[in-house]
mmCIF file of C-alpha atoms in Angstrom:
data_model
loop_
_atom_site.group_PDB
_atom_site.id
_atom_site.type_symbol
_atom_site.label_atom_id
_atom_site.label_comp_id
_atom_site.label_asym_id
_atom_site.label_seq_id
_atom_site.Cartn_x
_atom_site.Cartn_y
_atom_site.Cartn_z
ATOM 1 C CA UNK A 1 26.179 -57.316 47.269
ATOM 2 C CA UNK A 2 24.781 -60.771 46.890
ATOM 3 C CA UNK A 3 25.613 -61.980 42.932
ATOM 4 C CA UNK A 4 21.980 -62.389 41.459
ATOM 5 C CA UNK A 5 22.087 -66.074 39.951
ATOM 6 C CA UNK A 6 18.576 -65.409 38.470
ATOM 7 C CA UNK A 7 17.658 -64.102 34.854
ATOM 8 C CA UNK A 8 15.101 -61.843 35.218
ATOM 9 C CA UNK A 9 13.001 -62.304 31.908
ATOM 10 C CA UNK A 10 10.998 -59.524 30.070
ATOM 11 C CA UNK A 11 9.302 -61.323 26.545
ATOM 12 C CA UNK A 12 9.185 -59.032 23.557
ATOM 13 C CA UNK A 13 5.739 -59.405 21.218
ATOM 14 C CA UNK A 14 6.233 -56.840 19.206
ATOM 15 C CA UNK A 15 7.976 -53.421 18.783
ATOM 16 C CA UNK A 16 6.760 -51.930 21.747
ATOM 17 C CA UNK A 17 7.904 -54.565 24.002
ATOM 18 C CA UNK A 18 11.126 -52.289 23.419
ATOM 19 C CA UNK A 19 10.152 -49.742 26.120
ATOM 20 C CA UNK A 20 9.333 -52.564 28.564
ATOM 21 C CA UNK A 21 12.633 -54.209 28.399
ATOM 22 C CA UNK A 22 14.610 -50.807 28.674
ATOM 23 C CA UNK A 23 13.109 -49.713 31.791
ATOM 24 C CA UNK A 24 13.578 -53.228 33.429
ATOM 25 C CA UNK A 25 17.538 -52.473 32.355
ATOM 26 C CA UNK A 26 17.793 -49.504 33.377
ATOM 27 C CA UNK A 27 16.261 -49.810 36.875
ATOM 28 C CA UNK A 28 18.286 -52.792 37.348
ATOM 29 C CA UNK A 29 21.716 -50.768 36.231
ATOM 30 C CA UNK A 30 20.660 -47.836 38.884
ATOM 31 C CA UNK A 31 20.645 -50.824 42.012
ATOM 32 C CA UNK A 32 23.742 -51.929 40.326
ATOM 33 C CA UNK A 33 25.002 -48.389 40.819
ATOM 34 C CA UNK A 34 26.100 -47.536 37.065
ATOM 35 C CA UNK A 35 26.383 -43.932 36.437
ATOM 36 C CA UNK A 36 24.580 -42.295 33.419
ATOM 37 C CA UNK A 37 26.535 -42.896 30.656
ATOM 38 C CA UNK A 38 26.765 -46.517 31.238
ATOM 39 C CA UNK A 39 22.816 -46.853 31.627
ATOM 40 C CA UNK A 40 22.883 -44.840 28.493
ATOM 41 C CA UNK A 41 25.142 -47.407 26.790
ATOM 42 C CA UNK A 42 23.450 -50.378 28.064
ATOM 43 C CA UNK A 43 19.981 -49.091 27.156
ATOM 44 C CA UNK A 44 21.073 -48.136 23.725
ATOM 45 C CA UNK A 45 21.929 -51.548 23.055
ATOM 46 C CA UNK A 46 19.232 -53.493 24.975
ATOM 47 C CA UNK A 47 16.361 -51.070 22.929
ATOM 48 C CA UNK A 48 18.211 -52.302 19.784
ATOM 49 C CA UNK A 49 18.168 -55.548 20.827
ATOM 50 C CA UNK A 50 14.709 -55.720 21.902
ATOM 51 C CA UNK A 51 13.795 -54.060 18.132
ATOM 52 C CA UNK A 52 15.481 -56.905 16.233
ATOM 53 C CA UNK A 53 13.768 -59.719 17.828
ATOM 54 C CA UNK A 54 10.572 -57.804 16.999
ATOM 55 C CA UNK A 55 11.289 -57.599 13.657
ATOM 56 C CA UNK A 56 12.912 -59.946 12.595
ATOM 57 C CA UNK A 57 13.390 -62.805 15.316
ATOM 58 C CA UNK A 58 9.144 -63.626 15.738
ATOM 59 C CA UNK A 59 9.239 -62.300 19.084
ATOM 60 C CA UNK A 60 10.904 -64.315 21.851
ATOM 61 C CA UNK A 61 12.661 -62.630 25.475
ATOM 62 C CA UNK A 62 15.685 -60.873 26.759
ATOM 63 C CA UNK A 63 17.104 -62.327 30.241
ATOM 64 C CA UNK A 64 19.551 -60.429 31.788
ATOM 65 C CA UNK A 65 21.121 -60.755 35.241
ATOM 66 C CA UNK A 66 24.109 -59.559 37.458
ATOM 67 C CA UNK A 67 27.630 -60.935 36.179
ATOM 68 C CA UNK A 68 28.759 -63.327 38.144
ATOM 69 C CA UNK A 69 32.199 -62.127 40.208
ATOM 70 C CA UNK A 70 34.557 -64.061 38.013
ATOM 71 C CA UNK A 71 33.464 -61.842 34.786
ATOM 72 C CA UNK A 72 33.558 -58.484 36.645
ATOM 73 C CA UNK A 73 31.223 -56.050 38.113
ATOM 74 C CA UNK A 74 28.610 -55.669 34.985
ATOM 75 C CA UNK A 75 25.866 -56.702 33.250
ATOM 76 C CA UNK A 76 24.898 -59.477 31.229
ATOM 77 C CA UNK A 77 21.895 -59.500 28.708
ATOM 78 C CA UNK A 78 20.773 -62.710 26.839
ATOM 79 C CA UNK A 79 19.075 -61.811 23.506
ATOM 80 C CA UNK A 80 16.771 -65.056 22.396
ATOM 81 C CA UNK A 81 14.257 -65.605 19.533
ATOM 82 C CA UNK A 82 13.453 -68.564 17.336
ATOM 83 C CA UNK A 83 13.010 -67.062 13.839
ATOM 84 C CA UNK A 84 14.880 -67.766 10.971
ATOM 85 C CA UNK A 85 17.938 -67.426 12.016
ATOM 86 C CA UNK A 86 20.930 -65.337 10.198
ATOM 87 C CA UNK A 87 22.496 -66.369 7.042
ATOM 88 C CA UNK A 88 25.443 -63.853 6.987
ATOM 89 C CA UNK A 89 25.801 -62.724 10.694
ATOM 90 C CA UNK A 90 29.105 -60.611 9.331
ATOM 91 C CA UNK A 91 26.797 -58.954 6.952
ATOM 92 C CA UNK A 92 24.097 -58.411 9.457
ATOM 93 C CA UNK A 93 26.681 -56.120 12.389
ATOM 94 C CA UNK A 94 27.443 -53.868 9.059
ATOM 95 C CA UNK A 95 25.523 -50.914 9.715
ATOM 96 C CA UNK A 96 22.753 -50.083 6.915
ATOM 97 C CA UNK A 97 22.538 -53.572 6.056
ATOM 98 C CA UNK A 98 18.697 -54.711 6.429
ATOM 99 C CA UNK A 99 16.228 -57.608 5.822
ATOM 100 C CA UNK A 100 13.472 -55.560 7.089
ATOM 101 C CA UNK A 101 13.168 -52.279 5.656
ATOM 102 C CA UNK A 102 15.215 -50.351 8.617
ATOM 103 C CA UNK A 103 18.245 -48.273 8.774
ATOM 104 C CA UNK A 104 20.373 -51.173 9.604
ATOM 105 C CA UNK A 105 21.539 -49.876 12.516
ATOM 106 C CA UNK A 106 20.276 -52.408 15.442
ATOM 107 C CA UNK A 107 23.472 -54.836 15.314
ATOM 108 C CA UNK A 108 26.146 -52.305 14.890
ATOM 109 C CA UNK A 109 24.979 -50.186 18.078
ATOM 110 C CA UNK A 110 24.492 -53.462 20.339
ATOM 111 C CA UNK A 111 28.521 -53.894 19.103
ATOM 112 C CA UNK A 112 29.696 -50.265 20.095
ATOM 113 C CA UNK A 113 27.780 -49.907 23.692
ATOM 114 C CA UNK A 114 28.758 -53.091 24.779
ATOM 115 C CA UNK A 115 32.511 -54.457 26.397
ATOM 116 C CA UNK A 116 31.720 -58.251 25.442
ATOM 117 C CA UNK A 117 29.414 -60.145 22.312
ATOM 118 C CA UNK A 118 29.726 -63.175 20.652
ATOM 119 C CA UNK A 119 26.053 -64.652 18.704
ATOM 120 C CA UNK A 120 24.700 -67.802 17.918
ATOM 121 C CA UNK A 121 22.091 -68.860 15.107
ATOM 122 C CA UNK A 122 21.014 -71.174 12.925
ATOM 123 C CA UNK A 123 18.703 -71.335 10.092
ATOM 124 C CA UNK A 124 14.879 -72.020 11.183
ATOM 125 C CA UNK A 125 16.059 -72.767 14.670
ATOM 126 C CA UNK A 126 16.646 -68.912 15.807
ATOM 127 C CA UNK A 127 19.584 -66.855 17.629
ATOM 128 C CA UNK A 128 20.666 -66.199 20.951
ATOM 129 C CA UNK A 129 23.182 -62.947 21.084
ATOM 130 C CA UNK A 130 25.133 -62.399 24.300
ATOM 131 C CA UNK A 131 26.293 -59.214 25.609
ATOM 132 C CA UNK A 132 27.874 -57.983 28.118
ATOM 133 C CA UNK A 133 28.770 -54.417 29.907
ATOM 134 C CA UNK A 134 30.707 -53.611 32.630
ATOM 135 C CA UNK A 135 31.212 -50.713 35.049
ATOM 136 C CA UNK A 136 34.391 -51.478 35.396
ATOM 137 C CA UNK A 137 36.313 -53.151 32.969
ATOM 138 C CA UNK A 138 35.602 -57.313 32.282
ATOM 139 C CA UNK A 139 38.460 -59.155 32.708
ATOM 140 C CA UNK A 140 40.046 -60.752 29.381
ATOM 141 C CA UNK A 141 40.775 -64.137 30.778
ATOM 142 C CA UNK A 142 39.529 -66.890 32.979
ATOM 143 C CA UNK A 143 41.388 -69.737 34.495
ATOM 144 C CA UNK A 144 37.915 -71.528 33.341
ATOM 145 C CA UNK A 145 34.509 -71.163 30.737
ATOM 146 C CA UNK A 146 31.367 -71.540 32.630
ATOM 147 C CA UNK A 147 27.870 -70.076 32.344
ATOM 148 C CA UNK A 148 24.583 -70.755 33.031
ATOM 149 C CA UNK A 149 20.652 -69.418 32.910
ATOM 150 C CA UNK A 150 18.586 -69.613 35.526
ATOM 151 C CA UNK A 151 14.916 -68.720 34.267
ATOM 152 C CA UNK A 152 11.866 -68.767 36.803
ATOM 153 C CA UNK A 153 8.638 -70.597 35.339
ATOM 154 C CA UNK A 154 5.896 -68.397 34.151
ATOM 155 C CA UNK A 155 3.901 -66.040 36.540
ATOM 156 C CA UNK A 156 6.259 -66.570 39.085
ATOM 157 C CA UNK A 157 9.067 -63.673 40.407
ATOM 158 C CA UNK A 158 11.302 -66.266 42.111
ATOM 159 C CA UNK A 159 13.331 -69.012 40.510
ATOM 160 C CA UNK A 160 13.189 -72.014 42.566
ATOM 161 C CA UNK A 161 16.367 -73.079 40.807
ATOM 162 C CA UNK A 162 19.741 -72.073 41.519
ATOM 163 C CA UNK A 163 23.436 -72.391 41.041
ATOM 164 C CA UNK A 164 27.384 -71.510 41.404
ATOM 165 C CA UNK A 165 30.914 -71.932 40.925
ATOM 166 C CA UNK A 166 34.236 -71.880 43.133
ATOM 167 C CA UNK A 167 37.937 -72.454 42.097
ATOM 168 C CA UNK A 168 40.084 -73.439 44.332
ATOM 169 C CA UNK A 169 43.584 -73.649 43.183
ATOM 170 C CA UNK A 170 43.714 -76.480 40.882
ATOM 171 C CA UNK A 171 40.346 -77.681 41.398
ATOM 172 C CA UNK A 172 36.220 -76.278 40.269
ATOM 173 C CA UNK A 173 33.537 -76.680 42.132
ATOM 174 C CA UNK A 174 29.622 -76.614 40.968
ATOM 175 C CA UNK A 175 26.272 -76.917 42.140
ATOM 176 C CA UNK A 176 22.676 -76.580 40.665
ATOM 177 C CA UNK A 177 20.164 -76.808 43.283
ATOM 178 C CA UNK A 178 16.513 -77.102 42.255
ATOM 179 C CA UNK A 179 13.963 -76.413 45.020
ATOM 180 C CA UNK A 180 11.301 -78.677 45.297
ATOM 181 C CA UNK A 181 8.447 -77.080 43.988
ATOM 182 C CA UNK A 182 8.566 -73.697 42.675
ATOM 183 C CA UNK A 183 7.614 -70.226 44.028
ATOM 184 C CA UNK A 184 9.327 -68.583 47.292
ATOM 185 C CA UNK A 185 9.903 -71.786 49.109
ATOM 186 C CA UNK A 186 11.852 -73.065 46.288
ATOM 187 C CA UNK A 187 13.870 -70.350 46.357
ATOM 188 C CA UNK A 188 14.572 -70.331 49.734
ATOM 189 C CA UNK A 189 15.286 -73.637 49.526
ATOM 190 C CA UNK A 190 17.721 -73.258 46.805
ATOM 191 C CA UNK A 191 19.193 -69.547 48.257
ATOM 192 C CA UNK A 192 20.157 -71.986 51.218
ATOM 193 C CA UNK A 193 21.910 -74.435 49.273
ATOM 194 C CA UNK A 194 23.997 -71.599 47.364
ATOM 195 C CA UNK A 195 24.683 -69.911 50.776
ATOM 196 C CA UNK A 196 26.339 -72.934 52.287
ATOM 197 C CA UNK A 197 28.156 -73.802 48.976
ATOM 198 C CA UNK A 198 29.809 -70.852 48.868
ATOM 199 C CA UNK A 199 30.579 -70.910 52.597
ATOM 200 C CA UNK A 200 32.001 -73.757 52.847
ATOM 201 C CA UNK A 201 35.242 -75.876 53.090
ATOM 202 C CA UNK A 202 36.019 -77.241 49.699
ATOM 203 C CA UNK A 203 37.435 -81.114 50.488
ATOM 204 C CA UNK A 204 35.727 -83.238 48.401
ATOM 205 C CA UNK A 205 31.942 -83.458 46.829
ATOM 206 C CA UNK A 206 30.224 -86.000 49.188
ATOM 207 C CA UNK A 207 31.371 -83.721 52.314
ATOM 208 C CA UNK A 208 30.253 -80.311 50.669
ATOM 209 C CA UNK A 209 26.951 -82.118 49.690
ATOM 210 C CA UNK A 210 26.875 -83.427 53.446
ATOM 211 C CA UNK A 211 26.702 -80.169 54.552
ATOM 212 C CA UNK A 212 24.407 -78.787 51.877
ATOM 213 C CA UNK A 213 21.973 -81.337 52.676
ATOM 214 C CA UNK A 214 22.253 -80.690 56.837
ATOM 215 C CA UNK A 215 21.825 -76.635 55.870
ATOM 216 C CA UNK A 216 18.653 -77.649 54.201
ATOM 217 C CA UNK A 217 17.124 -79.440 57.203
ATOM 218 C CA UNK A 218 14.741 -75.912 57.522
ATOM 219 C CA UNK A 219 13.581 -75.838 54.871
ATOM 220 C CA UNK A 220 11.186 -77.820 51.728
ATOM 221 C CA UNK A 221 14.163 -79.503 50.723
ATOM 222 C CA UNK A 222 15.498 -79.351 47.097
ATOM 223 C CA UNK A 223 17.215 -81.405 44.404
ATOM 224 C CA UNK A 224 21.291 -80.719 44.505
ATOM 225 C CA UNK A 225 24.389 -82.004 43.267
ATOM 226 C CA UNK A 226 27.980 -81.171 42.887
ATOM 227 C CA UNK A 227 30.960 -81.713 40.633
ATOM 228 C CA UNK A 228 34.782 -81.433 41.278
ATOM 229 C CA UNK A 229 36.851 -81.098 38.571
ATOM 230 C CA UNK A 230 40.830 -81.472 38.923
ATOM 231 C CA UNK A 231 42.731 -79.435 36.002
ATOM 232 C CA UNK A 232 45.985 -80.809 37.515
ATOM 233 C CA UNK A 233 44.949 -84.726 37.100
ATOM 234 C CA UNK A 234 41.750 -84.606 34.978
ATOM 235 C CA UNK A 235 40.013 -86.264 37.697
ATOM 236 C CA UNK A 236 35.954 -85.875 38.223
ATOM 237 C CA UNK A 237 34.213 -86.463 40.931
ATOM 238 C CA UNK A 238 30.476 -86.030 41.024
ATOM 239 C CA UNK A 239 27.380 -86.327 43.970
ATOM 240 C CA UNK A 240 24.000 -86.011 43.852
ATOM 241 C CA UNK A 241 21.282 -86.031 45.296
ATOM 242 C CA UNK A 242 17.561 -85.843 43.635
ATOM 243 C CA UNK A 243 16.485 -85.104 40.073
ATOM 244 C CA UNK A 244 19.529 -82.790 38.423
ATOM 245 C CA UNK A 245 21.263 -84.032 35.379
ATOM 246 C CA UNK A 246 24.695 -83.879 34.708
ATOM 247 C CA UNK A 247 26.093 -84.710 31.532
ATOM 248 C CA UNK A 248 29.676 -85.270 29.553
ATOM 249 C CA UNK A 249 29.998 -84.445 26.304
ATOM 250 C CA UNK A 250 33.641 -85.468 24.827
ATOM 251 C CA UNK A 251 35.431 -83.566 21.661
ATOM 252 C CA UNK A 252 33.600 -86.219 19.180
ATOM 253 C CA UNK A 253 30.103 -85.332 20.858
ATOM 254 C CA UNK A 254 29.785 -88.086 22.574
ATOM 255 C CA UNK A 255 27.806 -88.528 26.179
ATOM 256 C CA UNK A 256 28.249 -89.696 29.189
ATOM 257 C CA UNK A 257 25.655 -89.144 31.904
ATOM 258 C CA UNK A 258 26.424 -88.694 35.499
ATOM 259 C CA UNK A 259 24.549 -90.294 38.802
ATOM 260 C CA UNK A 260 22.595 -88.874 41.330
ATOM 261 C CA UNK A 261 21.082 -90.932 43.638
ATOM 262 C CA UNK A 262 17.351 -90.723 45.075
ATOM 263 C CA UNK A 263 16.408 -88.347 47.690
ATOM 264 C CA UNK A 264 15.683 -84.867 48.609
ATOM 265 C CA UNK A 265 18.369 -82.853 50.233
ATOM 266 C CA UNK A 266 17.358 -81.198 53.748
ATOM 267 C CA UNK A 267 14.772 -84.111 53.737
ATOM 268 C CA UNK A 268 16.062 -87.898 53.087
ATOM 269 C CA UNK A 269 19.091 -88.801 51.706
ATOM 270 C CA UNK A 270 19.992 -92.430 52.427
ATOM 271 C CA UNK A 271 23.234 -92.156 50.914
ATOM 272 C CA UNK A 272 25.752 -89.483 49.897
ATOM 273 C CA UNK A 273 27.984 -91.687 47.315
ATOM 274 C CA UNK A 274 30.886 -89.808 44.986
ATOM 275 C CA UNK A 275 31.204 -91.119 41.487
ATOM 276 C CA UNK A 276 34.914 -90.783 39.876
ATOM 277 C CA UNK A 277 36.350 -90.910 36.771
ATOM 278 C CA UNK A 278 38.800 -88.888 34.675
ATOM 279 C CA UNK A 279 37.505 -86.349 31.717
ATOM 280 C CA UNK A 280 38.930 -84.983 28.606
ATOM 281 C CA UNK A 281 40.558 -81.132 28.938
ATOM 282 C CA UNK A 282 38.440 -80.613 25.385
ATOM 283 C CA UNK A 283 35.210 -81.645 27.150
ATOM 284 C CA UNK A 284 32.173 -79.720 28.100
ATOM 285 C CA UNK A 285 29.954 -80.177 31.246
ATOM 286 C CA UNK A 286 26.183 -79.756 31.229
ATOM 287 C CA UNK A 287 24.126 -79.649 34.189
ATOM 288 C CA UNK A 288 20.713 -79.044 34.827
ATOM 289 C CA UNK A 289 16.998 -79.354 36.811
ATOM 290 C CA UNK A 290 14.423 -81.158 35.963
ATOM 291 C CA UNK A 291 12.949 -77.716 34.229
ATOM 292 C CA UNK A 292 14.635 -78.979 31.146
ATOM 293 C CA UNK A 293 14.251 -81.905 29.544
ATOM 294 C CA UNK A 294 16.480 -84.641 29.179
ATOM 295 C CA UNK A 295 16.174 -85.391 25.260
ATOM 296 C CA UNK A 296 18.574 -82.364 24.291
ATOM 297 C CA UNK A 297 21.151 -83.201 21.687
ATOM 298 C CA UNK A 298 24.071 -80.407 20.766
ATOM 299 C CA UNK A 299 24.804 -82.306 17.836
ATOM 300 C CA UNK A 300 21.644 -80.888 15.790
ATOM 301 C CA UNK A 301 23.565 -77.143 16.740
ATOM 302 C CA UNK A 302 26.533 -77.056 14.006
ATOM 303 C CA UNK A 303 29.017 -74.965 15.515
ATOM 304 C CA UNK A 304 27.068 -74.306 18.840
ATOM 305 C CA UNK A 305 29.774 -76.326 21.554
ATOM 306 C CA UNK A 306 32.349 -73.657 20.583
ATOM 307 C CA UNK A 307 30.497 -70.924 22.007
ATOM 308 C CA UNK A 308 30.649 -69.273 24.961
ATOM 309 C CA UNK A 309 28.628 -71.643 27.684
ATOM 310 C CA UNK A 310 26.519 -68.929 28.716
ATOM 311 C CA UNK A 311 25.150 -69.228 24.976
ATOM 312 C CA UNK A 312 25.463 -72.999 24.737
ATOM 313 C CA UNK A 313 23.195 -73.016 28.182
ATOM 314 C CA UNK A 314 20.997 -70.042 26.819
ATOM 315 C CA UNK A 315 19.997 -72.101 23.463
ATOM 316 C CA UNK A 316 19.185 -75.428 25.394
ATOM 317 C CA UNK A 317 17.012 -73.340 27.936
ATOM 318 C CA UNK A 318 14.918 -71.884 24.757
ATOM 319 C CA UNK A 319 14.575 -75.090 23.025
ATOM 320 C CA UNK A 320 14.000 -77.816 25.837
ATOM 321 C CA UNK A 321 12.462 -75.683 28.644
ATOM 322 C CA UNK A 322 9.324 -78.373 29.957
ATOM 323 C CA UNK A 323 7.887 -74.891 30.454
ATOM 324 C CA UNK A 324 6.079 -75.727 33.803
ATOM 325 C CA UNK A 325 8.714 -75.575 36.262
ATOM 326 C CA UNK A 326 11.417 -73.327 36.800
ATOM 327 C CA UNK A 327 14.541 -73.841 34.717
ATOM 328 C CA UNK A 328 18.549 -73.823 34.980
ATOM 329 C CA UNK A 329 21.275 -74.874 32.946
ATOM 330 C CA UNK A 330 24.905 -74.534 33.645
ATOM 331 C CA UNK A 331 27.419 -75.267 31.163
ATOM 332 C CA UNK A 332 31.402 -75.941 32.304
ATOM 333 C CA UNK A 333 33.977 -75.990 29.204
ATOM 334 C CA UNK A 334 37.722 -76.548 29.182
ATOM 335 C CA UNK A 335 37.318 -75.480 25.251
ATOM 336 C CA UNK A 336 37.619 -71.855 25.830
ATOM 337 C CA UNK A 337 39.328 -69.588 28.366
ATOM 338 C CA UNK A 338 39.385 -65.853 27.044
ATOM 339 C CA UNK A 339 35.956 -63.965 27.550
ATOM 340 C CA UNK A 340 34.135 -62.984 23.946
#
């Protein structure tokens, strides 16, 4: 089976937005082939999960999606609100513990029904709480910390946006393709761009981008570029083509933006041009569409670049989304190689 890159997205109003967001898990688990128990498990916490944003997160969304292969065969759910954040997030997993007149029970199940957790909040600004569940069990460690969201605009079933990773040997490989447009073109589009990305021979960025943009010629065309990072030498190599963002951020926070140059892959590309230079082991990548905007600043998250990147990538989705287009953010970090 294909890895699903895109977060399916069910918002939660109120209370009874639980339900909703239950059956969407469930139905997904059952094409994912999870037997009983672990649909139990996984409902049991996404109900919870659900309930707390409800009540005490001012509503916001749960995205969930298909892990990709590196973390396992599972399951991973994306719990995202911008209320007023937790002041004691210890105190708040202790069951019976409650700010809103509950059992206190929410946290503490989402903890014992899932393989994988780690949370993220901050005062006035909200949380994001990551969990994961496998049906078999998630590996422990990584040779390397990605993760990304990839979030279709409103009203639309498709993300024109996409994305993926390869290692090979010492090297990683990513792309984030955004389809021009949105909608099923897009995403055909961008489905094509993945396909021959993971196809193909991994020499060096301009080539795989070459062929990327000559896969494309069929379709609408889309925005794409990729980066090739060398553990061995600390070498970077970057190409792009169109409208994605890539950008550096060192261990002090500081940024350094990447180039793509103008065109639209499958369509016009004048020139296919790598851009070098070497990068710190402590850094952390972040690349994007043109869904989000380019203002973000990590620096106004305390704590937040330590995180997993799937949460890191999660958080910057919620709070600089344009919110007409389709959205995805990928976030590559040297900072952490054991799964949460």
């Amino acid at each position: 089976m294909d890895i699903q890159r895109q977060n399916q997205s069910v918002q939660v109003v109120d209370k009874s937005s639980s339900g909703a967001v239950r059956r969407a898990i469930e139905t997904f688990a059952k094409k994912l082939e999870f037997d009983d128990t672990q649909r139990g498990r996984i409902a049991l916490a996404v109900t919870e999960g659900a309930n707390n944003i409800a009540l005490h997160g001012n509503g916001g969304y749960v995205l969930f999606k298909q892990l990709d292969a590196d973390f396992g065969n599972g399951i991973e759910v994306l719990f995202v609100d911008k209320g007023p954040g937790m002041h004691n997030i210890s105190e708040c997993f202790q069951d019976g513990f409650s700010t809103g007149g509950t059992m206190g029970q929410g946290l503490g199940a989402i903890r014992r029904n899932v393989d994988s957790y780690e949370i993220f909040s901050s005062r006035d600004r909200g949380t994001v709480l990551l969990a994961r569940i496998g049906k078999t069990q998630l590996p422990t460690q990584r040779q390397f910390s990605y993760g990304a969201v990839s979030i279709a605009v409103e009203k639309e079933f498709v993300c024109g946006d996409s994305w993926a990773v390869r290692e090979s040997g010492d090297k990683v490989f990513a792309l984030v393709v955004d389809g021009l447009g949105h909608g099923p073109g897009a995403a055909e589009a961008a489905q094509a761009a993945v396909d021959c990305f993971m196809s193909v021979a991994l020499t060096h960025v301009t080539e795989v981008l070459e062929r990327i943009h000559l896969a494309l010629r069929k379709t609408r065309g889309a925005a794409a570029s990729v980066i090739e990072l060398d553990r061995k030498t600390n070498e970077l190599n970057y190409a792009g083509i169109g409208n994605i963002s890539a950008v550096i951020l060192d261990p002090e926070m500081n940024t350094r933006s990447l180039v793509s140059l103008s065109g639209i892959a499958g369509v016009e590309a004048r020139k296919i041009q790598a851009f070098n230079s070497k990068w710190c082991k402590d850094s952390t990548i972040v690349m994007h569409s043109e869904g989000l905007m380019s203002r973000w600043d990590l620096t106004a998250y305390p704590g937040l670049i330590r995180k997993d990147p799937t949460i890191i990538a999660a958080v910057l989705a919620r709070d600089f989304s344009r919110g007409k287009d389709d959205v995805t953010v990928l976030v590559l970090s040297t900072r952490r190689a054991t799964a949460s």
